[in-house]
Amino acid sequence: MKKSFVVLVALLLAFGLVLTACGGKSDSGSSGGSNEKQEVETINIGGIFPLTGAIATFGQSSVEAIQLAFEEINAKGGVLGGKQLKFIVEDNRSVQPDSATAAQKLINQDKVVAILGPVASSNSLAAAPIAQEAKIPLLSPTSTNPAVTQVGDFIFRAAFIDPFQGAVMANFALDNLGAKTAAIMTDANSDYSKGLGEVFKQVFESKGGTIVANVSFMSGDTDFNTILTTVRNANPDVVWVPSYYDTAGLILDQAKNNVGFSRDVIFLGADGWDSPVMFELAGDAADGFYFSNHYSPDVDSPEVKSFLAAYQAKYNNKMPDALAALAYDAAYMLAAAIEKAGSAEPQAIRDALADVEIVGVSGQIKLNENRDPVKSAVVIKIENQQQVYYTTVNP
C-alpha cells in the first residue's frame, strides 16, 4: 500500500486520538437515551448511484469500492476518535429526476453530512443544486463536465474534467494516430457527451485537423445505421464517440457488422466506455480502438496493487473498473477531510475538502480553486475484447 495509504491511515488514527483526549463533542446531534452510544459513534454519509438503468455497472462498481473503503477505515478505528462511517445508498436508476429525489431524501430524512455521487454529469447536475442549497458537501467520483462544480462551493469531484480529457484524445488522434480528419458522434441529451464533443472539435481543428462529419443521436436510441452511414461516407480517419458504454457498444457493433466501416477507421472514446457490458454489446468490433480513462489495473504503482488485491479479495476476483477506482479515492478524500476538519459538521467538511490532498489509486489528487482535480489520464487500447494500458498523459 502502500506507503501513501499507510500515512493516511496513520493520520486518521492520530486525529482520532487527539479528539478523544480533548473530549471531542458529538457531531451527530444526539439527544441522549438508550440509543445515544450508537448515534454518537456513527456519521451518516449519503450515496447517489445508478444501481439500475442504463449505466448500472457504473453505480454497482462505485458502491462496491466505497463500501470497501469504509470497511477499511472503520476497521482501523474510524474517524474522529472512533466514529464509524455509515454509508446510506440511494438508487437514482441512471436518471436525473431520481438523482434529485435521492438528494432530498438523504439530506432531509437521513441527515447525512456529505454525499458521494452521482457518477454521470447530467445526474450530478440534477443533485448538486439541492446539496448546494442545503450546504451539504457533494463529492462526485466521476462526473467530468465542468458545469458540475460550477453549481457552487459545496460541490467537488475526484475526476479530471472534460476539457482535459477531450484534449487528450484530440491530441492522441493527431500525434499518435496521424489523423488528419475526424467525425464526431454525440448524445444530444447528455451534458457529458456534448461537452466532450465540443472540446475535441476545438482542439482538433486548432491544430490543423478537419471535422468532416458532426452528428448526434438521442439517449435510448438503438439503431445508428443511418448516422453511421453518413459518417462512413465522410471518410474520416478517426471517429470520436464520447458516449456511455450502453450506446458506444451498439455503435461499434453496427459500424462493423451493418455499415461496413473499414478497420482503418479508428473509433475513439472516453471514460464512459469503461464497462464489461461494452464488450458484450460490441464483441470484437471494439478491438483496435482506444479510449481515455482515469486508471488502468496495469499501472505499476503500490496504490493500484493494494486496491486490486483488496477489491478482488472482497468481490470474488472481480476486476475493478475506473469507476471503482475513483469512488474508492473519493471515499478516502472524504474521510481525510473529516479528520482534517476535526468535525463532522458539513461546513467544516466543505472547508477541509477544499484543501485535501491524497495519493490514491487514480494518482495524486489535489484540487484547484474550482474544486476540480489536476491529474493525469491514461489511454487504453482494446485488444481481444480486453483493456490494455497504452500510455499516460499528464496535465
Coordinates of C-alpha atoms in Angstrom, one line a residue:
M1 CA 0.0 0.0 0.0
K2 CA 1.0 1.4 0.1
K3 CA 3.0 4.0 1.7
S4 CA 0.5 6.7 1.0
F5 CA -2.4 4.8 2.4
V6 CA -0.4 3.8 5.5
V7 CA 0.3 7.5 6.0
L8 CA -3.3 8.4 5.5
V9 CA -4.5 5.8 8.0
A10 CA -1.9 7.0 10.5
L11 CA -3.2 10.5 10.1
L12 CA -6.8 9.2 10.6
L13 CA -5.8 7.4 13.8
A14 CA -3.8 10.4 15.0
F15 CA -6.7 12.8 14.6
G16 CA -8.9 10.3 16.4
L17 CA -6.6 10.1 19.4
V18 CA -6.3 13.8 19.7
L19 CA -10.0 14.3 19.7
T20 CA -10.6 11.6 22.2
A21 CA -8.0 13.1 24.5
C22 CA -9.7 16.5 24.2
G23 CA -13.2 15.0 24.8
G24 CA -14.5 15.9 21.3
K25 CA -18.1 16.7 21.2
S26 CA -20.8 14.6 19.4
D27 CA -21.3 15.6 15.8
S28 CA -24.5 13.6 15.3
G29 CA -27.0 15.7 17.1
S30 CA -27.6 13.0 19.7
S31 CA -30.3 13.8 22.3
G32 CA -29.3 11.1 24.8
G33 CA -31.2 8.0 25.8
S34 CA -30.5 4.3 25.1
N35 CA -29.5 4.9 21.5
E36 CA -27.0 7.6 22.4
K37 CA -23.9 5.5 22.1
Q38 CA -24.9 4.3 18.6
E39 CA -25.8 7.8 17.4
V40 CA -22.6 9.4 18.7
E41 CA -20.4 6.8 17.0
T42 CA -21.9 6.9 13.6
I43 CA -21.5 9.5 10.9
N44 CA -24.1 9.3 8.0
I45 CA -22.6 9.6 4.5
G46 CA -25.1 9.5 1.6
G47 CA -24.5 7.9 -1.8
I48 CA -26.4 8.6 -5.0
F49 CA -25.6 5.9 -7.7
P50 CA -27.2 4.1 -10.6
L51 CA -27.7 0.6 -9.3
T52 CA -30.3 0.0 -12.1
G53 CA -30.9 1.5 -15.5
A54 CA -28.7 2.3 -18.5
I55 CA -25.4 2.8 -16.7
A56 CA -26.0 0.4 -13.8
T57 CA -22.5 -1.1 -13.9
F58 CA -21.1 2.3 -13.1
G59 CA -23.1 2.5 -9.9
Q60 CA -22.6 -1.0 -8.8
S61 CA -18.8 -0.9 -9.0
S62 CA -18.7 2.6 -7.3
V63 CA -20.8 1.3 -4.4
E64 CA -18.6 -1.8 -4.0
A65 CA -15.5 0.4 -3.8
I66 CA -16.9 2.8 -1.3
Q67 CA -18.1 0.0 0.9
L68 CA -14.6 -1.5 0.7
A69 CA -13.0 1.9 1.7
F70 CA -15.4 2.5 4.6
E71 CA -14.8 -1.0 5.9
E72 CA -11.1 -0.4 5.8
I73 CA -11.4 2.9 7.5
N74 CA -13.8 1.7 10.2
A75 CA -11.8 -1.4 10.8
K76 CA -8.8 0.8 11.6
G77 CA -10.6 2.9 14.1
G78 CA -12.9 5.0 12.0
V79 CA -12.7 8.8 12.1
L80 CA -12.7 11.5 14.8
G81 CA -11.6 9.2 17.6
G82 CA -13.6 6.1 16.8
K83 CA -16.7 7.2 15.0
Q84 CA -17.8 4.8 12.2
L85 CA -18.7 5.9 8.7
K86 CA -22.2 4.7 7.8
F87 CA -22.9 4.6 4.0
I88 CA -26.6 5.1 3.0
V89 CA -27.1 4.5 -0.7
E90 CA -29.9 5.6 -3.0
D91 CA -30.5 4.2 -6.5
N92 CA -31.1 7.0 -9.0
R93 CA -32.0 4.5 -11.8
S94 CA -29.5 6.3 -14.1
V95 CA -31.8 9.3 -14.5
Q96 CA -31.9 12.9 -13.4
P97 CA -35.3 13.1 -11.6
D98 CA -34.3 10.3 -9.3
S99 CA -31.0 11.9 -8.6
A100 CA -32.7 15.0 -7.3
T101 CA -35.2 12.9 -5.3
A102 CA -32.4 10.9 -3.7
A103 CA -30.5 14.1 -2.7
Q104 CA -33.6 15.5 -1.0
K105 CA -34.2 12.2 0.9
L106 CA -30.6 11.8 2.0
I107 CA -30.4 15.4 3.3
N108 CA -33.8 15.8 4.9
Q109 CA -34.6 12.3 6.1
D110 CA -31.2 10.6 6.7
K111 CA -29.5 13.8 7.9
V112 CA -26.3 12.9 6.0
V113 CA -23.3 15.3 6.5
A114 CA -21.9 14.7 3.0
I115 CA -22.9 12.9 -0.3
L116 CA -20.7 10.8 -2.6
G117 CA -22.0 10.7 -6.2
P118 CA -23.6 10.8 -8.6
V119 CA -21.4 9.4 -11.4
A120 CA -22.8 10.9 -14.5
S121 CA -22.6 14.6 -15.2
S122 CA -26.3 15.1 -16.0
N123 CA -27.3 13.3 -12.9
S124 CA -24.8 15.3 -10.8
L125 CA -26.2 18.5 -12.2
A126 CA -29.7 17.4 -11.0
A127 CA -28.5 16.6 -7.4
A128 CA -25.9 19.3 -7.0
P129 CA -28.2 22.4 -6.7
I130 CA -30.1 20.6 -3.8
A131 CA -26.9 19.9 -1.9
Q132 CA -25.6 23.4 -2.5
E133 CA -28.8 25.0 -1.2
A134 CA -28.7 22.8 1.9
K135 CA -24.9 23.4 2.3
I136 CA -24.1 19.7 2.3
P137 CA -20.8 18.8 0.6
L138 CA -21.3 16.7 -2.6
L139 CA -18.3 14.9 -4.0
S140 CA -18.8 13.2 -7.4
P141 CA -16.3 10.5 -8.0
T142 CA -16.5 10.7 -11.8
S143 CA -18.6 13.5 -13.3
T144 CA -16.4 15.2 -15.7
N145 CA -18.5 18.1 -17.2
P146 CA -17.0 21.4 -15.9
A147 CA -20.5 22.7 -15.1
V148 CA -20.9 20.3 -12.2
T149 CA -18.6 22.1 -9.7
Q150 CA -19.7 25.4 -11.1
V151 CA -23.0 24.9 -9.3
G152 CA -21.4 26.1 -6.1
D153 CA -18.7 25.9 -3.4
F154 CA -20.1 22.8 -1.7
I155 CA -19.7 20.7 -4.9
F156 CA -16.4 18.7 -5.5
R157 CA -15.2 15.9 -7.8
A158 CA -12.4 13.3 -7.8
A159 CA -12.1 13.0 -11.6
F160 CA -10.3 15.2 -14.2
I161 CA -12.7 17.3 -16.3
D162 CA -13.7 17.1 -19.9
P163 CA -11.6 19.9 -21.3
F164 CA -8.5 17.9 -20.3
Q165 CA -10.0 14.5 -21.4
G166 CA -11.2 15.8 -24.7
A167 CA -7.9 17.5 -25.4
V168 CA -6.0 14.3 -24.5
M169 CA -7.9 12.3 -27.2
A170 CA -7.8 15.0 -29.8
N171 CA -4.0 15.3 -29.4
F172 CA -3.8 11.5 -29.4
A173 CA -5.6 11.3 -32.7
L174 CA -3.4 13.9 -34.2
D175 CA 0.0 13.0 -32.8
N176 CA -0.2 9.2 -32.1
L177 CA -2.5 8.1 -34.9
G178 CA -1.6 10.7 -37.5
A179 CA -5.2 11.6 -38.1
K180 CA -6.0 14.5 -40.4
T181 CA -9.8 14.2 -40.5
A182 CA -12.3 13.2 -37.8
A183 CA -16.0 12.6 -37.4
I184 CA -17.9 13.3 -34.1
M185 CA -20.9 11.4 -32.8
T186 CA -22.5 12.8 -29.6
D187 CA -25.6 12.1 -27.4
A188 CA -27.7 15.3 -27.7
N189 CA -29.3 14.5 -24.3
S190 CA -26.0 14.2 -22.4
D191 CA -24.1 17.1 -20.9
Y192 CA -21.1 14.8 -20.7
S193 CA -21.2 13.7 -24.4
K194 CA -21.9 17.2 -25.7
G195 CA -19.1 18.8 -23.7
L196 CA -16.6 16.3 -24.8
G197 CA -17.7 16.7 -28.5
E198 CA -17.1 20.4 -28.3
V199 CA -13.7 20.2 -26.7
F200 CA -12.5 17.6 -29.2
K201 CA -13.6 19.7 -32.1
Q202 CA -12.0 22.8 -30.8
V203 CA -8.6 21.2 -30.1
F204 CA -8.6 19.0 -33.3
E205 CA -9.3 22.0 -35.6
S206 CA -7.0 24.4 -33.7
K207 CA -4.1 22.1 -34.5
G208 CA -4.9 21.7 -38.2
G209 CA -7.3 18.8 -38.3
T210 CA -10.6 18.8 -40.2
I211 CA -14.0 17.7 -38.8
V212 CA -15.7 16.0 -41.8
A213 CA -19.0 15.0 -40.0
N214 CA -20.6 16.0 -36.8
V215 CA -23.8 14.0 -36.0
S216 CA -25.9 13.4 -32.9
F217 CA -28.4 10.9 -31.5
M218 CA -30.7 10.7 -28.5
S219 CA -30.3 8.8 -25.3
G220 CA -32.1 5.5 -25.6
D221 CA -31.6 5.2 -29.4
T222 CA -30.6 1.7 -30.5
D223 CA -30.4 2.0 -34.3
F224 CA -27.4 4.0 -35.5
N225 CA -27.2 2.7 -39.1
T226 CA -28.3 5.9 -40.8
I227 CA -25.9 8.3 -39.0
L228 CA -23.1 5.7 -39.2
T229 CA -23.6 5.6 -43.0
T230 CA -23.3 9.5 -43.0
V231 CA -20.1 9.2 -41.0
R232 CA -18.7 6.5 -43.2
N233 CA -19.4 8.4 -46.4
A234 CA -17.4 11.4 -45.0
N235 CA -14.2 9.3 -45.0
P236 CA -12.8 10.2 -41.6
D237 CA -9.5 8.9 -40.2
V238 CA -11.0 8.7 -36.7
V239 CA -14.5 8.8 -35.2
W240 CA -14.9 10.3 -31.8
V241 CA -17.8 8.8 -29.8
P242 CA -17.9 10.3 -26.3
S243 CA -20.9 8.4 -25.0
Y244 CA -21.6 5.8 -22.3
Y245 CA -21.0 2.1 -22.8
D246 CA -24.6 1.1 -23.4
T247 CA -24.6 3.3 -26.6
A248 CA -21.0 3.0 -27.7
G249 CA -21.1 -0.8 -27.7
L250 CA -24.1 -0.7 -30.1
I251 CA -22.4 1.9 -32.3
L252 CA -19.2 -0.1 -32.7
D253 CA -21.1 -3.3 -33.4
Q254 CA -23.3 -1.7 -36.1
A255 CA -20.3 0.1 -37.6
K256 CA -18.5 -3.1 -38.3
N257 CA -21.3 -5.6 -38.9
N258 CA -24.0 -3.4 -40.5
V259 CA -22.4 -0.4 -42.2
G260 CA -19.1 -2.0 -43.2
F261 CA -16.6 0.5 -41.8
S262 CA -13.0 -0.1 -42.9
R263 CA -10.9 -1.3 -40.0
D264 CA -8.5 1.5 -40.9
V265 CA -11.0 4.0 -39.4
I266 CA -10.2 4.2 -35.7
F267 CA -13.0 4.8 -33.2
L268 CA -12.1 6.7 -30.1
G269 CA -14.0 7.1 -26.8
A270 CA -13.7 8.5 -23.3
D271 CA -14.1 7.1 -19.8
G272 CA -17.8 6.3 -20.4
W273 CA -16.7 3.2 -22.4
D274 CA -15.3 1.5 -19.3
S275 CA -17.7 -1.3 -18.6
P276 CA -17.8 -5.1 -19.3
V277 CA -21.1 -4.5 -21.0
M278 CA -19.3 -2.6 -23.7
F279 CA -17.7 -5.8 -24.8
E280 CA -20.9 -7.8 -24.5
L281 CA -22.5 -5.3 -27.0
A282 CA -19.6 -4.7 -29.3
G283 CA -17.8 -8.0 -29.2
D284 CA -14.7 -8.0 -31.4
A285 CA -15.9 -4.9 -33.2
A286 CA -14.2 -2.9 -30.4
D287 CA -10.8 -4.4 -31.0
G288 CA -8.0 -2.0 -32.1
F289 CA -9.8 1.1 -30.7
Y290 CA -8.8 3.5 -27.9
F291 CA -10.4 5.4 -25.0
S292 CA -9.3 7.7 -22.3
N293 CA -9.6 6.7 -18.6
H294 CA -8.7 7.6 -15.1
Y295 CA -6.6 4.5 -14.2
S296 CA -5.6 1.1 -15.5
P297 CA -5.1 -2.0 -13.4
D298 CA -1.9 -2.5 -15.5
V299 CA -0.3 0.6 -13.9
D300 CA 2.6 -0.4 -11.7
S301 CA 2.0 1.6 -8.5
P302 CA 1.7 0.5 -4.9
E303 CA -1.7 2.2 -4.6
V304 CA -3.1 0.3 -7.6
K305 CA -1.7 -3.1 -6.4
S306 CA -3.1 -2.6 -2.9
F307 CA -6.5 -1.7 -4.3
L308 CA -6.6 -4.5 -6.7
A309 CA -5.7 -7.1 -4.0
A310 CA -8.4 -5.8 -1.6
Y311 CA -11.1 -5.4 -4.2
Q312 CA -10.6 -8.8 -5.8
A313 CA -10.4 -10.5 -2.4
K314 CA -13.8 -9.0 -1.4
Y315 CA -15.6 -9.3 -4.7
N316 CA -14.7 -12.8 -5.9
N317 CA -11.7 -11.8 -8.0
K318 CA -13.7 -9.2 -10.0
M319 CA -11.5 -6.7 -11.9
P320 CA -12.3 -3.1 -10.7
D321 CA -13.0 -0.6 -13.4
A322 CA -12.1 3.1 -13.3
L323 CA -15.5 3.9 -11.6
A324 CA -14.5 1.8 -8.7
A325 CA -11.0 3.3 -8.5
L326 CA -12.4 6.9 -8.4
A327 CA -15.1 6.0 -5.9
Y328 CA -12.5 4.4 -3.6
D329 CA -10.4 7.6 -3.9
A330 CA -13.4 9.8 -3.2
A331 CA -14.2 7.8 -0.1
Y332 CA -10.7 8.3 1.2
M333 CA -10.8 12.0 0.3
L334 CA -13.9 12.5 2.3
A335 CA -12.6 10.6 5.3
A336 CA -9.4 12.7 5.2
A337 CA -11.5 15.9 5.0
I338 CA -13.5 14.9 8.1
E339 CA -10.3 14.2 10.0
K340 CA -8.7 17.5 8.8
A341 CA -11.9 19.4 9.8
G342 CA -11.9 17.7 13.3
S343 CA -15.6 17.7 13.0
A344 CA -18.5 16.1 11.0
E345 CA -20.2 19.4 10.6
P346 CA -21.0 19.9 6.8
Q347 CA -19.4 23.4 6.7
A348 CA -16.2 22.2 8.3
I349 CA -16.0 19.2 6.0
R350 CA -16.5 21.5 3.0
D351 CA -13.7 23.8 4.1
A352 CA -11.3 20.9 4.7
L353 CA -12.2 19.1 1.5
A354 CA -11.1 22.1 -0.5
D355 CA -7.6 21.7 0.8
V356 CA -7.4 17.9 1.0
E357 CA -4.6 16.1 -0.9
I358 CA -4.1 12.4 -1.2
V359 CA -2.2 9.9 -3.4
G360 CA -4.9 7.5 -4.5
V361 CA -5.5 4.7 -6.9
S362 CA -6.1 7.2 -9.8
G363 CA -2.9 9.2 -8.9
Q364 CA -2.2 12.3 -6.9
I365 CA -5.4 14.2 -6.2
K366 CA -5.1 17.9 -5.4
L367 CA -8.0 20.2 -6.1
N368 CA -7.7 23.6 -7.8
E369 CA -9.6 26.8 -7.0
N370 CA -12.6 25.3 -8.8
R371 CA -12.6 22.2 -6.7
D372 CA -11.5 20.1 -9.7
P373 CA -8.5 17.7 -9.5
V374 CA -5.5 18.3 -11.7
K375 CA -4.3 14.8 -12.5
S376 CA -3.1 12.5 -15.3
A377 CA -5.2 10.5 -17.8
V378 CA -4.4 7.1 -19.2
V379 CA -5.2 5.9 -22.8
I380 CA -6.5 2.3 -23.0
K381 CA -6.3 0.2 -26.2
I382 CA -8.8 -2.6 -26.7
E383 CA -7.3 -5.9 -27.8
N384 CA -9.1 -9.2 -27.9
Q385 CA -12.0 -7.5 -26.1
Q386 CA -9.7 -6.7 -23.2
Q387 CA -8.4 -3.4 -21.9
V388 CA -4.7 -2.9 -22.3
Y389 CA -2.8 0.1 -20.9
Y390 CA -1.3 2.1 -23.7
T391 CA 0.1 5.4 -22.3
T392 CA -0.2 8.1 -19.6
V393 CA -0.8 11.7 -20.4
N394 CA 0.0 14.4 -17.8
P395 CA -1.8 17.7 -17.5

